[in-house]
CSV table of C-alpha atoms and ligand atoms in Angstrom, one decimal:
chain,number,residue,atom,x,y,z
A,1,UNK,CA,84.6,75.6,116.0
A,2,UNK,CA,82.9,75.4,119.0
A,3,UNK,CA,80.5,72.3,119.2
A,4,UNK,CA,77.6,74.4,120.2
A,5,UNK,CA,78.3,76.5,117.2
A,6,UNK,CA,79.1,73.6,114.9
A,7,UNK,CA,75.6,71.9,116.0
A,8,UNK,CA,73.5,75.0,115.3
A,9,UNK,CA,75.4,75.6,111.8
A,10,UNK,CA,74.9,72.3,111.1
A,11,UNK,CA,71.3,72.1,112.3
A,12,UNK,CA,70.4,75.4,110.3
A,13,UNK,CA,72.3,73.8,107.5
A,14,UNK,CA,70.0,70.7,107.3
A,15,UNK,CA,66.9,73.1,107.4
A,16,UNK,CA,68.4,75.3,104.5
A,17,UNK,CA,69.1,72.2,102.4
A,18,UNK,CA,66.2,70.6,103.1
A,19,UNK,CA,64.0,73.6,102.0
A,20,UNK,CA,66.1,74.6,99.1
A,21,UNK,CA,65.9,70.6,97.9
A,22,UNK,CA,62.0,71.1,98.4
A,23,UNK,CA,61.8,74.0,96.6
A,24,UNK,CA,63.8,72.4,93.6
A,25,UNK,CA,61.8,69.2,93.5
A,26,UNK,CA,58.6,71.2,93.7
A,27,UNK,CA,59.7,73.1,90.5
A,28,UNK,CA,60.6,70.3,88.9
A,29,UNK,CA,57.2,68.5,90.0
A,30,UNK,CA,54.9,71.1,88.5
A,31,UNK,CA,57.3,71.5,85.6
A,32,UNK,CA,56.7,67.4,85.1
A,33,UNK,CA,53.3,67.6,85.7
A,34,UNK,CA,52.6,70.5,83.1
A,35,UNK,CA,54.6,68.2,80.7
A,36,UNK,CA,52.7,65.3,81.1
A,37,UNK,CA,49.0,66.5,81.5
A,38,UNK,CA,49.7,69.1,79.0
A,39,UNK,CA,48.1,71.8,81.8
A,40,UNK,CA,49.5,75.2,81.7
A,41,UNK,CA,50.6,74.9,85.9
A,42,UNK,CA,53.0,78.0,86.1
A,43,UNK,CA,53.2,79.6,89.4
A,44,UNK,CA,50.7,82.4,88.2
A,45,UNK,CA,48.1,79.9,87.8
A,46,UNK,CA,48.6,78.7,91.4
A,47,UNK,CA,48.6,82.3,92.9
A,48,UNK,CA,45.5,82.9,90.7
A,49,UNK,CA,43.4,80.1,92.5
A,50,UNK,CA,44.4,81.4,95.6
A,51,UNK,CA,43.4,85.0,94.8
A,52,UNK,CA,40.1,84.0,92.9
A,53,UNK,CA,39.3,81.6,96.0
A,54,UNK,CA,39.8,84.5,98.5
A,55,UNK,CA,37.7,87.0,96.1
A,56,UNK,CA,34.6,85.0,95.7
A,57,UNK,CA,34.6,83.8,99.4
A,58,UNK,CA,34.6,87.4,99.9
A,59,UNK,CA,31.9,88.1,97.5
A,60,UNK,CA,29.7,85.2,99.5
A,61,UNK,CA,30.4,86.4,102.8
A,62,UNK,CA,29.1,90.1,101.6
A,63,UNK,CA,26.0,88.7,99.8
A,64,UNK,CA,25.0,86.8,103.2
A,65,UNK,CA,24.4,89.8,105.2
A,66,UNK,CA,22.0,91.1,102.6
A,67,UNK,CA,18.3,90.0,102.1
A,68,UNK,CA,17.8,88.1,99.2
A,69,UNK,CA,15.4,90.5,97.9
A,70,UNK,CA,18.3,93.2,97.5
A,71,UNK,CA,20.4,90.9,95.3
A,72,UNK,CA,17.7,91.5,93.1
A,73,UNK,CA,18.5,94.9,92.8
A,74,UNK,CA,20.1,96.3,89.7
A,75,UNK,CA,22.4,98.1,91.2
A,76,UNK,CA,23.7,95.3,93.3
A,77,UNK,CA,23.8,93.1,90.2
A,78,UNK,CA,25.5,96.0,88.1
A,79,UNK,CA,28.4,95.6,90.5
A,80,UNK,CA,28.4,92.1,91.3
A,81,UNK,CA,28.8,92.1,87.3
A,82,UNK,CA,31.4,94.0,87.4
A,83,UNK,CA,33.6,92.2,90.4
A,84,UNK,CA,33.0,88.8,88.7
A,85,UNK,CA,34.1,90.1,85.9
A,86,UNK,CA,37.1,91.3,87.2
A,87,UNK,CA,38.1,88.0,88.5
A,88,UNK,CA,37.0,86.1,85.1
A,89,UNK,CA,34.1,84.4,87.3
A,90,UNK,CA,30.7,84.2,86.7
A,91,UNK,CA,27.4,84.8,88.9
A,92,UNK,CA,23.8,83.5,89.0
A,93,UNK,CA,21.0,84.3,91.0
A,94,UNK,CA,18.5,81.7,91.0
A,95,UNK,CA,14.9,80.7,93.0
A,96,UNK,CA,14.9,77.4,92.9
A,97,UNK,CA,16.0,76.3,89.7
A,98,UNK,CA,15.0,79.6,87.8
A,99,UNK,CA,17.4,81.5,87.1
A,100,UNK,CA,16.6,85.3,87.8
A,101,UNK,CA,20.2,87.1,86.5
A,102,UNK,CA,23.7,85.4,85.3
A,103,UNK,CA,26.4,87.4,84.2
A,104,UNK,CA,26.9,84.8,81.5
A,105,UNK,CA,25.4,82.4,79.3
A,106,UNK,CA,25.2,79.2,80.8
A,107,UNK,CA,22.7,76.1,79.2
A,108,UNK,CA,20.3,75.1,81.5
A,109,UNK,CA,21.9,71.3,82.1
A,110,UNK,CA,25.2,73.1,83.0
A,111,UNK,CA,23.1,74.9,85.6
A,112,UNK,CA,21.3,72.0,87.0
A,113,UNK,CA,24.5,70.1,87.3
A,114,UNK,CA,26.3,72.8,89.0
A,115,UNK,CA,23.2,73.2,91.5
A,116,UNK,CA,23.2,69.5,92.2
A,117,UNK,CA,26.5,69.2,92.2
A,118,UNK,CA,26.8,72.4,95.1
A,119,UNK,CA,23.9,71.3,97.0
A,120,UNK,CA,25.8,67.9,97.6
A,121,UNK,CA,27.9,69.3,100.6
A,122,UNK,CA,30.2,65.8,100.1
A,123,UNK,CA,31.8,67.2,96.7
A,124,UNK,CA,34.7,69.4,96.4
A,125,UNK,CA,34.6,72.8,95.7
A,126,UNK,CA,35.0,72.2,91.7
A,127,UNK,CA,33.0,71.0,89.0
A,128,UNK,CA,33.0,69.9,85.3
A,129,UNK,CA,31.3,72.0,82.9
A,130,UNK,CA,31.7,71.6,79.0
A,131,UNK,CA,35.1,69.8,79.7
A,132,UNK,CA,36.4,72.9,81.6
A,133,UNK,CA,36.8,72.7,85.7
A,134,UNK,CA,35.4,75.3,87.6
A,135,UNK,CA,35.5,76.2,91.3
A,136,UNK,CA,32.4,77.3,92.9
A,137,UNK,CA,30.8,78.6,95.8
A,138,UNK,CA,26.9,79.2,96.5
A,139,UNK,CA,25.0,81.0,99.3
A,140,UNK,CA,21.4,80.2,100.3
A,141,UNK,CA,18.5,82.2,101.3
A,142,UNK,CA,15.4,80.7,102.7
A,143,UNK,CA,12.7,82.6,101.6
A,144,UNK,CA,9.1,83.0,103.7
A,145,UNK,CA,7.6,81.8,100.7
A,146,UNK,CA,9.7,78.7,101.3
A,147,UNK,CA,11.3,79.0,98.0
A,148,UNK,CA,15.1,78.9,98.1
A,149,UNK,CA,17.2,81.7,96.9
A,150,UNK,CA,20.4,80.8,95.8
A,151,UNK,CA,23.7,83.0,94.4
A,152,UNK,CA,26.3,80.7,92.5
A,153,UNK,CA,29.4,82.1,92.0
A,154,UNK,CA,31.8,80.1,89.3
A,155,UNK,CA,35.3,80.6,88.4
A,156,UNK,CA,37.4,78.4,85.8
A,157,UNK,CA,40.3,77.5,86.9
A,158,UNK,CA,43.1,75.6,84.7
A,159,UNK,CA,44.7,73.1,87.7
A,160,UNK,CA,42.3,70.9,89.6
A,161,UNK,CA,42.5,71.1,93.4
A,162,UNK,CA,43.4,67.8,93.5
A,163,UNK,CA,46.6,68.8,92.2
A,164,UNK,CA,47.6,71.0,94.8
A,165,UNK,CA,46.7,68.2,97.3
A,166,UNK,CA,49.3,66.0,95.4
A,167,UNK,CA,51.7,68.9,95.4
A,168,UNK,CA,51.6,69.5,98.9
A,169,UNK,CA,51.9,65.8,99.9
A,170,UNK,CA,54.9,65.6,97.4
A,171,UNK,CA,56.0,69.0,99.3
A,172,UNK,CA,55.8,67.4,102.6
A,173,UNK,CA,57.0,64.0,102.1
A,174,UNK,CA,60.0,65.0,100.1
A,175,UNK,CA,61.0,67.2,102.7
A,176,UNK,CA,60.4,65.1,105.5
A,177,UNK,CA,62.8,62.5,103.6
A,178,UNK,CA,65.3,65.0,102.8
A,179,UNK,CA,65.3,66.6,106.4
A,180,UNK,CA,65.4,63.0,107.7
A,181,UNK,CA,68.6,62.2,105.4
A,182,UNK,CA,70.5,65.5,106.3
A,183,UNK,CA,69.9,64.2,110.1
A,184,UNK,CA,71.2,60.9,109.4
A,185,UNK,CA,74.1,62.6,107.7
A,186,UNK,CA,74.8,64.9,110.4
A,187,UNK,CA,74.7,62.4,113.1
A,188,UNK,CA,77.3,60.3,111.3
A,189,UNK,CA,79.1,63.0,111.0
A,190,UNK,CA,79.3,64.2,114.7
A,191,UNK,CA,79.9,60.3,115.7
A,192,UNK,CA,82.7,60.6,113.8
A,193,UNK,CA,83.8,64.0,115.1
A,194,UNK,CA,82.9,63.4,118.5
A,195,UNK,CA,81.4,59.8,119.5
A,196,UNK,CA,84.2,57.7,118.3
A,197,UNK,CA,86.9,60.4,119.7
A,198,UNK,CA,84.9,60.3,122.9
A,199,UNK,CA,84.9,56.3,123.1
A,200,UNK,CA,88.5,56.2,122.6
A,201,UNK,CA,88.9,59.4,125.6
A,202,UNK,CA,87.1,56.9,127.9
A,203,UNK,CA,89.3,53.9,127.2
A,204,UNK,CA,92.5,55.9,127.5
A,205,UNK,CA,91.0,56.9,130.8
A,206,UNK,CA,90.2,53.5,131.9
A,207,UNK,CA,93.6,52.5,131.3
A,208,UNK,CA,95.1,55.5,133.0
A,209,UNK,CA,93.1,54.7,136.1
A,210,UNK,CA,94.4,50.9,135.9
A,211,UNK,CA,97.8,52.5,136.0
A,212,UNK,CA,98.8,52.1,132.9
A,213,UNK,CA,100.6,55.6,131.6
A,214,UNK,CA,102.4,54.6,129.1
A,215,UNK,CA,99.6,54.9,126.1
A,216,UNK,CA,100.0,58.2,124.5
A,217,UNK,CA,96.5,59.9,123.9
A,218,UNK,CA,96.6,61.7,120.4
A,219,UNK,CA,94.6,64.8,119.6
A,220,UNK,CA,91.4,63.4,117.7
A,221,UNK,CA,88.1,65.2,117.1
A,222,UNK,CA,87.1,68.9,117.0
A,223,UNK,CA,87.0,71.8,119.3
A,224,UNK,CA,86.3,71.1,122.7
A,225,UNK,CA,86.9,67.1,122.3
A,226,UNK,CA,90.5,68.3,120.8
A,227,UNK,CA,90.9,70.7,124.1
A,228,UNK,CA,89.7,67.9,126.1
A,229,UNK,CA,92.2,65.3,124.2
A,230,UNK,CA,95.2,67.6,124.7
A,231,UNK,CA,94.5,68.5,128.6
A,232,UNK,CA,94.0,64.7,128.7
A,233,UNK,CA,97.2,64.1,127.7
A,234,UNK,CA,99.0,66.6,129.6
A,235,UNK,CA,97.6,65.2,133.0
A,236,UNK,CA,98.8,61.8,131.6
A,237,UNK,CA,102.1,63.3,131.2
A,238,UNK,CA,102.0,65.0,134.5
A,239,UNK,CA,100.8,61.9,136.2
A,240,UNK,CA,103.8,59.9,134.5
A,241,UNK,CA,106.1,62.5,135.7
A,242,UNK,CA,104.9,62.6,139.4
A,243,UNK,CA,104.8,58.6,139.4
A,244,UNK,CA,108.6,58.5,138.0
A,245,UNK,CA,109.6,61.1,140.6
A,246,UNK,CA,107.8,59.4,143.3
A,247,UNK,CA,109.7,56.4,142.3
A,248,UNK,CA,113.0,58.1,142.5
A,249,UNK,CA,112.2,59.7,145.7
A,250,UNK,CA,111.8,56.0,147.0
A,251,UNK,CA,115.1,54.9,145.1
A,252,UNK,CA,116.9,57.8,146.7
A,253,UNK,CA,115.8,57.1,150.1
A,254,UNK,CA,116.9,53.3,149.6
A,255,UNK,CA,120.0,54.6,148.1
A,256,UNK,CA,120.5,56.8,151.1
A,257,UNK,CA,120.2,54.4,153.6
A,258,UNK,CA,122.0,51.4,152.1
A,259,UNK,CA,124.9,54.1,151.6
A,260,UNK,CA,124.8,55.3,154.8
A,261,UNK,CA,124.9,52.0,156.2
A,262,UNK,CA,127.5,50.8,153.7
A,263,UNK,CA,130.0,53.4,153.5
A,264,UNK,CA,129.7,55.5,156.7
A,265,UNK,CA,129.5,52.6,158.8
A,266,UNK,CA,133.6,51.7,158.4
A,267,UNK,CA,135.0,55.1,159.3
A,268,UNK,CA,132.2,55.4,162.2
A,269,UNK,CA,133.5,52.1,163.6
A,270,UNK,CA,137.1,52.7,163.4
A,271,UNK,CA,136.3,56.4,165.5
A,272,UNK,CA,134.6,54.5,167.6
A,273,UNK,CA,137.4,52.0,167.9
A,274,UNK,CA,140.0,54.4,168.6
A,275,UNK,CA,137.8,56.1,171.1
A,276,UNK,CA,137.2,52.9,173.0
A,277,UNK,CA,141.1,52.7,172.7
A,278,UNK,CA,141.7,56.3,174.4
A,279,UNK,CA,138.8,55.1,177.2
A,280,UNK,CA,140.5,51.4,177.7
A,281,UNK,CA,144.0,53.4,178.1
A,282,UNK,CA,145.4,51.6,175.3
A,283,UNK,CA,147.1,55.0,174.3
A,284,UNK,CA,149.6,54.8,176.9
A,285,UNK,CA,151.8,57.9,176.3
A,286,UNK,CA,150.9,61.0,175.0
A,287,UNK,CA,152.3,60.5,171.5
A,288,UNK,CA,150.1,57.5,171.1
A,289,UNK,CA,147.1,59.4,172.7
A,290,UNK,CA,147.7,62.1,170.0
A,291,UNK,CA,148.0,59.5,167.0
A,292,UNK,CA,144.4,58.0,168.0
A,293,UNK,CA,143.0,61.7,168.6
A,294,UNK,CA,144.1,62.4,165.0
A,295,UNK,CA,143.3,59.3,163.4
A,296,UNK,CA,139.8,59.7,165.2
A,297,UNK,CA,139.5,63.5,163.5
A,298,UNK,CA,140.3,62.8,160.0
A,299,UNK,CA,138.1,59.9,160.3
A,300,UNK,CA,135.3,62.2,161.0
A,301,UNK,CA,136.2,64.8,158.7
A,302,UNK,CA,136.0,61.8,156.0
A,303,UNK,CA,132.4,60.9,157.6
A,304,UNK,CA,131.4,64.6,157.4
A,305,UNK,CA,132.4,65.2,153.7
A,306,UNK,CA,130.9,61.9,152.7
A,307,UNK,CA,127.8,62.8,154.5
A,308,UNK,CA,128.0,66.6,152.6
A,309,UNK,CA,128.7,64.6,149.2
A,310,UNK,CA,125.5,62.3,149.9
A,311,UNK,CA,123.1,65.0,150.6
A,312,UNK,CA,124.6,67.1,147.6
A,313,UNK,CA,124.0,64.2,145.2
A,314,UNK,CA,120.6,63.3,146.4
A,315,UNK,CA,119.5,66.8,146.1
A,316,UNK,CA,120.7,67.3,143.0
A,317,UNK,CA,119.1,64.0,141.8
A,318,UNK,CA,115.9,65.2,142.2
A,319,UNK,CA,116.3,68.7,140.8
A,320,UNK,CA,115.9,70.3,144.5
A,321,UNK,CA,118.7,72.7,144.3
A,322,UNK,CA,117.5,75.5,142.2
A,323,UNK,CA,120.3,77.0,140.0
A,324,UNK,CA,121.8,81.0,139.8
A,325,UNK,CA,122.7,81.2,136.2
A,326,UNK,CA,125.1,84.1,135.5
A,327,UNK,CA,126.8,85.4,132.2
A,328,UNK,CA,130.5,84.8,133.1
A,329,UNK,CA,133.7,85.4,131.4
A,330,UNK,CA,135.5,81.5,131.0
A,331,UNK,CA,139.1,83.3,131.4
A,332,UNK,CA,138.6,85.4,134.6
A,333,UNK,CA,136.7,82.8,136.1
A,334,UNK,CA,139.5,79.7,135.9
A,335,UNK,CA,142.3,82.5,136.7
A,336,UNK,CA,140.0,83.3,139.6
A,337,UNK,CA,139.8,79.1,140.3
A,338,UNK,CA,143.4,78.7,139.6
A,339,UNK,CA,144.4,81.2,142.5
A,340,UNK,CA,142.1,79.4,144.8
A,341,UNK,CA,143.4,75.9,144.1
A,342,UNK,CA,146.8,76.6,143.9
A,343,UNK,CA,148.2,76.6,147.3
A,344,UNK,CA,146.3,73.3,148.1
A,345,UNK,CA,148.2,71.6,145.1
A,346,UNK,CA,151.5,73.0,145.9
A,347,UNK,CA,151.2,71.7,149.2
A,348,UNK,CA,150.6,68.4,147.7
A,349,UNK,CA,153.6,68.9,145.8
A,350,UNK,CA,151.9,69.3,142.3
A,351,UNK,CA,152.0,72.1,140.0
A,352,UNK,CA,148.5,73.9,138.6
A,353,UNK,CA,148.6,76.2,135.6
A,354,UNK,CA,146.0,77.3,133.7
A,355,UNK,CA,146.9,77.5,129.4
A,356,UNK,CA,144.3,79.7,127.7
A,357,UNK,CA,143.8,78.8,124.2
A,358,UNK,CA,141.2,81.2,123.7
A,359,UNK,CA,141.8,83.6,120.7
A,360,UNK,CA,138.9,86.0,122.0
A,361,UNK,CA,137.1,86.3,125.6
A,362,UNK,CA,134.1,83.4,125.5
A,363,UNK,CA,131.1,84.1,128.1
A,364,UNK,CA,129.3,81.1,129.4
A,365,UNK,CA,126.0,80.7,131.4
A,366,UNK,CA,127.1,79.1,134.5
A,367,UNK,CA,126.3,78.7,138.3
A,368,UNK,CA,129.9,79.9,139.4
A,369,UNK,CA,129.5,78.4,142.7
A,370,UNK,CA,128.0,74.7,141.5
A,371,UNK,CA,131.0,75.1,139.0
A,372,UNK,CA,133.4,75.6,141.6
A,373,UNK,CA,132.3,72.4,143.1
A,374,UNK,CA,132.8,70.5,139.9
A,375,UNK,CA,136.3,71.7,139.7
A,376,UNK,CA,137.0,71.1,143.3
A,377,UNK,CA,136.3,67.7,143.1
A,378,UNK,CA,138.1,67.1,139.9
A,379,UNK,CA,141.2,68.9,141.5
A,380,UNK,CA,141.0,66.7,144.7
A,381,UNK,CA,140.7,63.5,142.5
A,382,UNK,CA,144.0,64.7,140.8
A,383,UNK,CA,145.6,65.4,143.7
A,384,UNK,CA,144.5,62.2,145.2
A,385,UNK,CA,145.6,60.3,142.2
A,386,UNK,CA,148.6,61.8,141.4
A,387,UNK,CA,150.4,58.9,142.4
A,388,UNK,CA,153.8,60.8,142.5
A,389,UNK,CA,155.5,64.0,143.8
A,390,UNK,CA,156.2,66.9,141.4
A,391,UNK,CA,152.9,65.9,139.2
A,392,UNK,CA,151.4,68.5,137.2
A,393,UNK,CA,147.9,69.6,136.7
A,394,UNK,CA,147.1,71.7,134.0
A,395,UNK,CA,143.7,73.9,133.3
A,396,UNK,CA,143.3,74.2,129.2
A,397,UNK,CA,140.6,76.2,127.8
A,398,UNK,CA,139.4,75.8,124.0
A,399,UNK,CA,136.5,76.7,121.8
A,400,UNK,CA,134.7,75.2,119.2
A,401,UNK,CA,132.2,77.1,116.9
A,402,UNK,CA,129.3,76.8,119.8
A,403,UNK,CA,131.1,75.7,122.9
A,404,UNK,CA,133.6,76.5,125.5
A,405,UNK,CA,135.9,73.4,126.0
A,406,UNK,CA,137.3,73.2,129.6
A,407,UNK,CA,140.6,70.3,130.1
A,408,UNK,CA,141.8,69.3,133.5
A,409,UNK,CA,144.6,67.3,132.7
A,410,UNK,CA,147.0,65.2,135.2
A,411,UNK,CA,149.8,62.8,134.8
A,412,UNK,CA,149.1,60.8,137.7
A,413,UNK,CA,147.7,57.1,137.4
A,414,UNK,CA,145.3,57.2,135.1
A,415,UNK,CA,142.3,54.7,134.4
A,416,UNK,CA,142.4,51.6,133.4
A,417,UNK,CA,139.9,51.8,129.7
A,418,UNK,CA,137.7,48.9,131.1
A,419,UNK,CA,136.6,51.2,134.1
A,420,UNK,CA,136.7,54.7,132.4
A,421,UNK,CA,133.0,54.2,131.1
A,422,UNK,CA,132.1,54.0,134.8
A,423,UNK,CA,133.8,56.8,136.9
A,424,UNK,CA,130.8,58.9,136.4
A,425,UNK,CA,128.7,56.4,138.2
A,426,UNK,CA,127.4,57.2,141.8
A,427,UNK,CA,129.6,55.2,144.3
A,428,UNK,CA,131.7,54.0,141.8
A,429,UNK,CA,135.6,53.5,142.8
A,430,UNK,CA,138.1,52.2,140.4
A,431,UNK,CA,140.0,50.9,143.4
A,432,UNK,CA,137.4,50.2,146.4
A,433,UNK,CA,139.8,49.3,148.8
A,434,UNK,CA,141.6,52.6,148.9
A,435,UNK,CA,138.5,54.0,151.0
A,436,UNK,CA,139.6,57.4,149.6
A,437,UNK,CA,136.2,59.2,149.2
A,438,UNK,CA,132.8,58.6,149.1
A,439,UNK,CA,132.7,57.8,145.2
A,440,UNK,CA,130.4,60.3,144.3
A,441,UNK,CA,132.6,63.3,143.2
A,442,UNK,CA,132.4,62.8,139.6
A,443,UNK,CA,128.9,61.4,139.9
A,444,UNK,CA,128.1,65.3,141.7
A,445,UNK,CA,130.1,66.8,139.3
A,446,UNK,CA,128.4,65.2,136.1
A,447,UNK,CA,124.6,65.9,137.2
A,448,UNK,CA,126.1,69.6,138.0
A,449,UNK,CA,127.1,70.1,134.5
A,450,UNK,CA,124.4,68.4,133.1
A,451,UNK,CA,122.2,70.9,134.9
A,452,UNK,CA,123.9,73.3,132.9
A,453,UNK,CA,123.2,71.9,129.9
A,454,UNK,CA,127.0,71.0,129.6
A,455,UNK,CA,128.6,67.8,129.3
A,456,UNK,CA,131.3,66.0,130.8
A,457,UNK,CA,133.6,63.1,129.7
A,458,UNK,CA,137.1,61.6,130.4
A,459,UNK,CA,140.1,60.3,128.5
A,460,UNK,CA,142.8,58.5,130.3
A,461,UNK,CA,146.1,56.4,129.7
A,462,UNK,CA,147.4,53.9,132.6
A,463,UNK,CA,150.8,55.4,133.9
A,464,UNK,CA,150.4,58.6,131.7
A,465,UNK,CA,147.6,60.6,133.1
A,466,UNK,CA,143.7,61.6,132.9
A,467,UNK,CA,142.0,64.2,131.2
A,468,UNK,CA,138.2,65.1,132.2
A,469,UNK,CA,136.7,67.4,129.6
A,470,UNK,CA,133.7,69.3,130.5
A,471,UNK,CA,131.8,71.4,127.4
A,472,UNK,CA,129.4,74.2,128.0
A,473,UNK,CA,127.5,76.4,125.9
A,474,UNK,CA,128.9,80.0,124.6
A,475,UNK,CA,126.7,82.4,125.4
B,501,ADP,N1,142.2,62.1,138.0
B,501,ADP,C1,141.8,60.8,138.2
B,501,ADP,N2,143.2,59.7,138.0
B,501,ADP,C2,142.8,58.6,138.5
B,501,ADP,N3,142.0,58.1,138.7
B,501,ADP,C3,140.6,58.8,138.7
B,501,ADP,C4,141.0,60.1,138.6
B,501,ADP,N4,139.6,60.6,138.7
B,501,ADP,C5,138.9,60.1,138.9
B,501,ADP,N5,139.5,58.7,139.1
B,501,ADP,C6,138.9,57.5,139.4
B,501,ADP,O1,137.5,57.6,139.8
B,501,ADP,C7,136.8,57.0,140.3
B,501,ADP,C8,135.8,57.8,140.8
B,501,ADP,O2,136.1,59.3,141.4
B,501,ADP,P1,135.0,60.0,142.3
B,501,ADP,O3,133.6,59.8,141.7
B,501,ADP,O4,135.5,61.0,142.5
B,501,ADP,O5,135.1,59.1,143.8
B,501,ADP,P2,136.1,59.1,144.5
B,501,ADP,O6,137.0,59.9,143.9
B,501,ADP,O7,135.4,59.4,145.7
B,501,ADP,O8,136.9,58.0,144.7
B,501,ADP,C9,138.0,56.8,141.6
B,501,ADP,O9,137.8,56.1,142.8
B,501,ADP,C10,139.0,57.0,141.0
B,501,ADP,O10,139.8,55.5,141.3
B,502,MG,MG1,137.0,62.1,143.9
């Protein structure tokens, strides 16, 4: 739920619950009061008190618009009697202390008492007469003779007004306490659902600011807070990735610089040597001259190939080359492949054949050009490390339930078992003195195959040959 909505709902709930509980408490309070004091203080009684109070005030207001003489009119008195009777009340009209008209019979002492108490303005609007509680109101008229005309209205009530005051105080206090408790509870809930997660987020943000990107931000809290945690966590992951990528960029640059200075230096120095030899006239005969030039040219080709490999490897490593995947038929792809490389292998006195063990056509999702580069690198090695003439190279196609397996097998020198785990590492060469390649051929192959969600591994026995295996997901 959104925080605003939640906030509103909880507050509304607090008010409603407080009102509900107060209502209940008031009912219980009234019931208890009735039980304890034996008073009939039902809701009706409360209502009646208010109604009667309003009605007699109205009679008094109206009477005050008349002159005192008019109150003595028989018609008025008749009307007054009816109205007062309907309210279960009584009316008395007096001059000084002498009763001129009374709707009911009161004894003299009671009338005296009511006159005295009603004349005392500090007194509340109720009096006790003969053990009964009466609510009263009076209208005073100053007569020209100097006498005092009085209209006194008396209504018997069952519940004292003091009870209402008590009830009022109880209601307000109870409501206040319940409302405060509810608010306390809401604050507690909010602090648990919002403040705590926010303070955790703050801690996490401080850690990120200090460069510690390793601590995961868990999705805590509710609504917007949860979204905020999620966004912060995504931000942390992105930041971590970019830091990692930046580091990789730096590593790569260092790696390029160092490898250029190490591996390229040797062939470039020897090219320089041969060219200087030619300039200095060391190559005197045309044959010698051609030999020097040929050597310099082959070294230049090697340097060129090494630079290509270096650039390709570093681009692959930084994921800078997009793949163009195509659904391809494995058999026809490798038939083309074998046709492309046949001549090259035969030139090196090696045979190349395709052994297809697939029972039915298998489709794979591959970047055709990239995969060609992989096969090229592996076949280059098979040729380069054949170790004998009339060697044999075979490409085998097999399948498992989920993958297509491509095996490129030769019967060349083989690779010692302890060196085998490293041949896919960049710059790794089993025999560095051979200076045969850049040491990047298999590292590039691994990058490309893994970029297509495939796997590449090798098996080899020294003197028997090497098998490079590739598995690709079937489409
Ligand atoms: N078919 C193979 N037979 C024997 N050794 C191999 C074969 N393929 C790879 N190797 C060994 O693995 C090493 C790494 O291969 P690679 O990454 O292509 O580098 P490079 O060919 O430039 O040396 C090679 O130096 C070589 O010693
Ligand atoms: Mg190679």
